[in-house]
mmCIF file of C-alpha atoms in Angstrom:
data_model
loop_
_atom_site.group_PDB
_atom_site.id
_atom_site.type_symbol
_atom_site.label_atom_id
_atom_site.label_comp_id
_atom_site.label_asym_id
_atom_site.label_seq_id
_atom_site.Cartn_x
_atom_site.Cartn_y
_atom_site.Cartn_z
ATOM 1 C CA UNK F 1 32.479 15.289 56.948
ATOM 2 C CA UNK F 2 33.858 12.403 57.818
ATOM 3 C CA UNK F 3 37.284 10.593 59.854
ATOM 4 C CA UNK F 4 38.303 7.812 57.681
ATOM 5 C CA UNK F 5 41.924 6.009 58.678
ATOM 6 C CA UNK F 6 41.605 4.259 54.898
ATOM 7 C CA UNK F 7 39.730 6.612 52.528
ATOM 8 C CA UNK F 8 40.194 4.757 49.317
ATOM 9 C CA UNK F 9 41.199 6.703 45.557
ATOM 10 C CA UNK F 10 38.133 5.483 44.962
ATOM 11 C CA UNK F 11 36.569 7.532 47.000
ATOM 12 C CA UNK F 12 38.293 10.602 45.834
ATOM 13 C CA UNK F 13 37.391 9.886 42.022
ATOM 14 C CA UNK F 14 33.776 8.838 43.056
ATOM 15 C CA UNK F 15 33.257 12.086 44.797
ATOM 16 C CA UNK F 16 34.797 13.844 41.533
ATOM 17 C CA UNK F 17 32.667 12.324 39.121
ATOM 18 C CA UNK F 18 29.479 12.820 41.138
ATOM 19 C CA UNK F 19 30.156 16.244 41.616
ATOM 20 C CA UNK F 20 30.224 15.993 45.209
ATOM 21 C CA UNK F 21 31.898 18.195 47.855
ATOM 22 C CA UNK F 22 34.437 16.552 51.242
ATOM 23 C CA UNK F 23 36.051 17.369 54.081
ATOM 24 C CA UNK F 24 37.629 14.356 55.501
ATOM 25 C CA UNK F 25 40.484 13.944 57.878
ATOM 26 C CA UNK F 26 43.518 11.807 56.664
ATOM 27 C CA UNK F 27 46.249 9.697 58.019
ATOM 28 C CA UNK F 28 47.425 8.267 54.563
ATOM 29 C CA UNK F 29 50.900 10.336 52.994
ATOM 30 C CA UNK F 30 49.413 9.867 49.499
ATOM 31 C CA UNK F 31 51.863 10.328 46.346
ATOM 32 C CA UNK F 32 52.504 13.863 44.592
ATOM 33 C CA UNK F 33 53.282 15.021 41.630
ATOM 34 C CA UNK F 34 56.320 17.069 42.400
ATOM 35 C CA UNK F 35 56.680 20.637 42.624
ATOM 36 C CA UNK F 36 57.943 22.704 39.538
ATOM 37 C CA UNK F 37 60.524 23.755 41.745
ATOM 38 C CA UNK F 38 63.848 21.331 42.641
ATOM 39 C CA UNK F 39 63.182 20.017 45.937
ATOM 40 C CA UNK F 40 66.489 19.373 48.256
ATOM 41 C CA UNK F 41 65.119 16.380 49.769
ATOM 42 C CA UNK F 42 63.169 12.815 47.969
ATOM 43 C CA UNK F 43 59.889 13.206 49.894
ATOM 44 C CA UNK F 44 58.521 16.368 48.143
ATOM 45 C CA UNK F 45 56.324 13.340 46.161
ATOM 46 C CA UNK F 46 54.542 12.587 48.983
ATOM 47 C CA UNK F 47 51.638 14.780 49.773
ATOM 48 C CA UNK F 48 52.818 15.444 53.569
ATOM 49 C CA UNK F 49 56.055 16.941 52.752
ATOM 50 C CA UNK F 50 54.774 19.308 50.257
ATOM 51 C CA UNK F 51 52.594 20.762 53.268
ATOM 52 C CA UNK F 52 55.196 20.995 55.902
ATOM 53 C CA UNK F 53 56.961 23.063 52.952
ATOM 54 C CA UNK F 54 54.554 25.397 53.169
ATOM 55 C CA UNK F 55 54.637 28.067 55.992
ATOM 56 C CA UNK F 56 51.836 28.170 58.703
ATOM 57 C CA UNK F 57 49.126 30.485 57.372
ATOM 58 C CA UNK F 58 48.053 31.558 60.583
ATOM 59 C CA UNK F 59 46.859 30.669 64.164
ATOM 60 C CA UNK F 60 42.748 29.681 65.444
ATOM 61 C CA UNK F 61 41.032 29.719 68.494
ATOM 62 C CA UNK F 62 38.778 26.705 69.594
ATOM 63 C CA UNK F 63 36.641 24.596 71.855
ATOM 64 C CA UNK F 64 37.631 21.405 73.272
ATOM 65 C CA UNK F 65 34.816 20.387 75.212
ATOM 66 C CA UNK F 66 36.986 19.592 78.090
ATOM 67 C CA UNK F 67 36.463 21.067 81.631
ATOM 68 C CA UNK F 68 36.263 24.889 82.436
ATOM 69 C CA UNK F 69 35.567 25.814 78.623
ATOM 70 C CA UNK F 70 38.815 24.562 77.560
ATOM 71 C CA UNK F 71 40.472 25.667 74.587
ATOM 72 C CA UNK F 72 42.826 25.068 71.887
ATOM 73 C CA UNK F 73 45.133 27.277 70.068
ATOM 74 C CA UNK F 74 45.627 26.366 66.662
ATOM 75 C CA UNK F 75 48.601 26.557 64.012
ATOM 76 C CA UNK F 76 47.054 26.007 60.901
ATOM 77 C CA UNK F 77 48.601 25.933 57.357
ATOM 78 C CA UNK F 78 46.906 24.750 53.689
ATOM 79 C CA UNK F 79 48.460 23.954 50.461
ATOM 80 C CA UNK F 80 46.906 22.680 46.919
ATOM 81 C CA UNK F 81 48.390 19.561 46.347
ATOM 82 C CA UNK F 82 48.328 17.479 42.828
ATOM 83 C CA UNK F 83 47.197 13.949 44.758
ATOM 84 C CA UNK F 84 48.387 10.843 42.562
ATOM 85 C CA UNK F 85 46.641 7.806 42.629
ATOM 86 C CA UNK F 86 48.661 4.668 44.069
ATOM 87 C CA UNK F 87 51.222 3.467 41.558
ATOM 88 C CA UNK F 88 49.272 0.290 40.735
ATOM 89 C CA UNK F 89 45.869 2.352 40.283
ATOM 90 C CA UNK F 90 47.488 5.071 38.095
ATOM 91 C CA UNK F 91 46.272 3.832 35.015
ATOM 92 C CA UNK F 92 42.374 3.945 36.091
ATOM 93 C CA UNK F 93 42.449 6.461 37.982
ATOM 94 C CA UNK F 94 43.354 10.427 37.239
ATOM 95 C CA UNK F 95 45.515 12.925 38.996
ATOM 96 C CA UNK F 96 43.685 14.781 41.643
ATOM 97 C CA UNK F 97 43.878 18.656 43.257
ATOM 98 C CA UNK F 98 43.223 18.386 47.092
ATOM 99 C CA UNK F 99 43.225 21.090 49.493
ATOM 100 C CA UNK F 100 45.242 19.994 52.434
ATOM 101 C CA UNK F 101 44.862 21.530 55.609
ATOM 102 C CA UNK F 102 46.984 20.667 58.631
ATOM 103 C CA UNK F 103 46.034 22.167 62.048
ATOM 104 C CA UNK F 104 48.538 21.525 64.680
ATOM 105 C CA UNK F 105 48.015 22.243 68.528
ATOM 106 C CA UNK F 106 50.160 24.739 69.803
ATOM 107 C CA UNK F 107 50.646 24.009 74.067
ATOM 108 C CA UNK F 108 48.595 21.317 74.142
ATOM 109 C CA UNK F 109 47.628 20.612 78.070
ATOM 110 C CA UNK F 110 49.131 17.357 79.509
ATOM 111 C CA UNK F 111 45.535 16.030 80.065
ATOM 112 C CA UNK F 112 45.050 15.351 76.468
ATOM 113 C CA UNK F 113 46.497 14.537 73.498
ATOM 114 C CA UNK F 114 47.637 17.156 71.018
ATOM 115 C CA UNK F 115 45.297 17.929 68.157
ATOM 116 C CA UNK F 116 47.240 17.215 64.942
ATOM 117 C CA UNK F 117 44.678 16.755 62.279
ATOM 118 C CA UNK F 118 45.359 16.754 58.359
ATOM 119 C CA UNK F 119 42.309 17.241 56.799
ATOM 120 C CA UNK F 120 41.590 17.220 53.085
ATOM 121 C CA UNK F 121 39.315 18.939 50.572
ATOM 122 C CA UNK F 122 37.757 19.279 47.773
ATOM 123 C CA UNK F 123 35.721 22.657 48.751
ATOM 124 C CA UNK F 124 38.081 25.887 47.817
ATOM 125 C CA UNK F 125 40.580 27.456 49.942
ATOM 126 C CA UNK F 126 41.962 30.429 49.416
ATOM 127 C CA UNK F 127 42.890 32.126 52.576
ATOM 128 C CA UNK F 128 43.463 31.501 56.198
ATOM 129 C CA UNK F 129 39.583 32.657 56.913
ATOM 130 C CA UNK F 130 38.470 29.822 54.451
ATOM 131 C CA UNK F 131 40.610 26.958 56.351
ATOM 132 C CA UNK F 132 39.267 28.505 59.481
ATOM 133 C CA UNK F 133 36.035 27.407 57.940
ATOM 134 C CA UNK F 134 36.784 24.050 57.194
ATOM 135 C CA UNK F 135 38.509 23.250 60.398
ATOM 136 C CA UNK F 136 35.217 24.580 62.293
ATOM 137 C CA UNK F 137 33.615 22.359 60.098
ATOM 138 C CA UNK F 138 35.252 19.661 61.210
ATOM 139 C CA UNK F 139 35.297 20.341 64.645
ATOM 140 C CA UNK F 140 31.432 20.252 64.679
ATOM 141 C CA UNK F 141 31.708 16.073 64.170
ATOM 142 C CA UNK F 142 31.222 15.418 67.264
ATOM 143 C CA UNK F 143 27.837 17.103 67.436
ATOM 144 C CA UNK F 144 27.072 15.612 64.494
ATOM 145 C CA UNK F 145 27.682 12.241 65.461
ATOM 146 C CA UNK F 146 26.032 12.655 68.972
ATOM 147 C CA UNK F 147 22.995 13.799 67.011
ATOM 148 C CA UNK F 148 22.360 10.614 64.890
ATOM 149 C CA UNK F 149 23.328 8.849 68.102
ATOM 150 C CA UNK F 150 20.520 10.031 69.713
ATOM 151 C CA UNK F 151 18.371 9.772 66.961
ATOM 152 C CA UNK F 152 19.425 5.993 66.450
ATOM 153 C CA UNK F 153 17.928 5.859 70.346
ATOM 154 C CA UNK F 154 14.650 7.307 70.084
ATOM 155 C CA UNK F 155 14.355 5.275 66.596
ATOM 156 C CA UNK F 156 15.078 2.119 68.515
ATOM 157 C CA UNK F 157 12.679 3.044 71.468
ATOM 158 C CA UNK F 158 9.777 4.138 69.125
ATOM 159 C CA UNK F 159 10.127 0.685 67.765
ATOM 160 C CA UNK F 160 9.348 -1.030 71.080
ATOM 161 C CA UNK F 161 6.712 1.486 71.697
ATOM 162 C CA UNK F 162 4.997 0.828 68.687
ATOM 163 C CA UNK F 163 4.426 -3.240 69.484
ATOM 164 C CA UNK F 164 1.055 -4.085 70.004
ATOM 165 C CA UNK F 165 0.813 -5.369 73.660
ATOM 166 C CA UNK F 166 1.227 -8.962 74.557
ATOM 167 C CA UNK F 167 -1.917 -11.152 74.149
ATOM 168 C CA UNK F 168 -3.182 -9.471 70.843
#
């Protein structure tokens, strides 16, 4: 898992030639290859507009970690999208199918900011259960990242612990 603001093709095609699995969260409106079907508007090859064609899949439940066990309710839609590499990388690089998943926060509070995450895939989704999945995944970051944060702080302490006194 990861939160990237410039997650690179490269990364994409690296992850598909090594076999490896993602869930990242995006902020990039990547190229599409169009649908088969004629789209009434230009954007439908970009990979944003194909998901907000797609109806919301369902609604989720979850934590904040604010005050009072504050929660979240959740739209949450998916979509397989055929992700093109940028037009100057299309020749090294090949077409790609992401899962897309975009969770949007239905009455957020006006103590925080909404949740509006797009988060993308390599892992299969095939129902709303499966994107539930993923976006509890995701939610778990923060754990995550407080974990190697701590770690990072006993590592550092053990360190000075270890030092053989002053004077040897």
């Amino acid at each position: 898992m990861a939160i990237a603001k410039a997650i690179s093709t490269n990364f994409f095609c690296l992850a598909q030639v090594l076999g490896a699995r993602f869930l990242v969260r995006v902020q990039t409106n990547r190229l599409a290859e169009p649908p088969s079907s004629p789209s009434p508007t230009n954007a439908a090859h970009r990979v944003f507009a194909q998901v907000a064609a797609v109806p919301w899949s369902g609604r989720h439940r979850v934590a904040t970690g604010g005050q009072d066990g504050e929660t979240a309710f959740l739209q949450i839609k998916f979509a397989s999208v055929k992700t093109l590499p940028p037009i100057g990388k299309q020749k090294r690089y090949a077409l790609q199918t992401l899962i897309y998943i975009y969770v949007l926060d239905v009455d957020p509070p006006s103590n925080r900011d909404p949740i509006d995450w797009k988060l993308v895939t390599n892992l299969p989704v095939d129902d709303l259960a499966a994107a539930v999945e993923k976006l509890d995944w995701y939610a778990l970051r923060w754990k995550v990242e407080m974990f190697h944060k701590i770690m990072n702080l006993v590592a550092v302490q053990r360190t000075r612990d270890c030092r053989p006194p002053s004077g040897w």
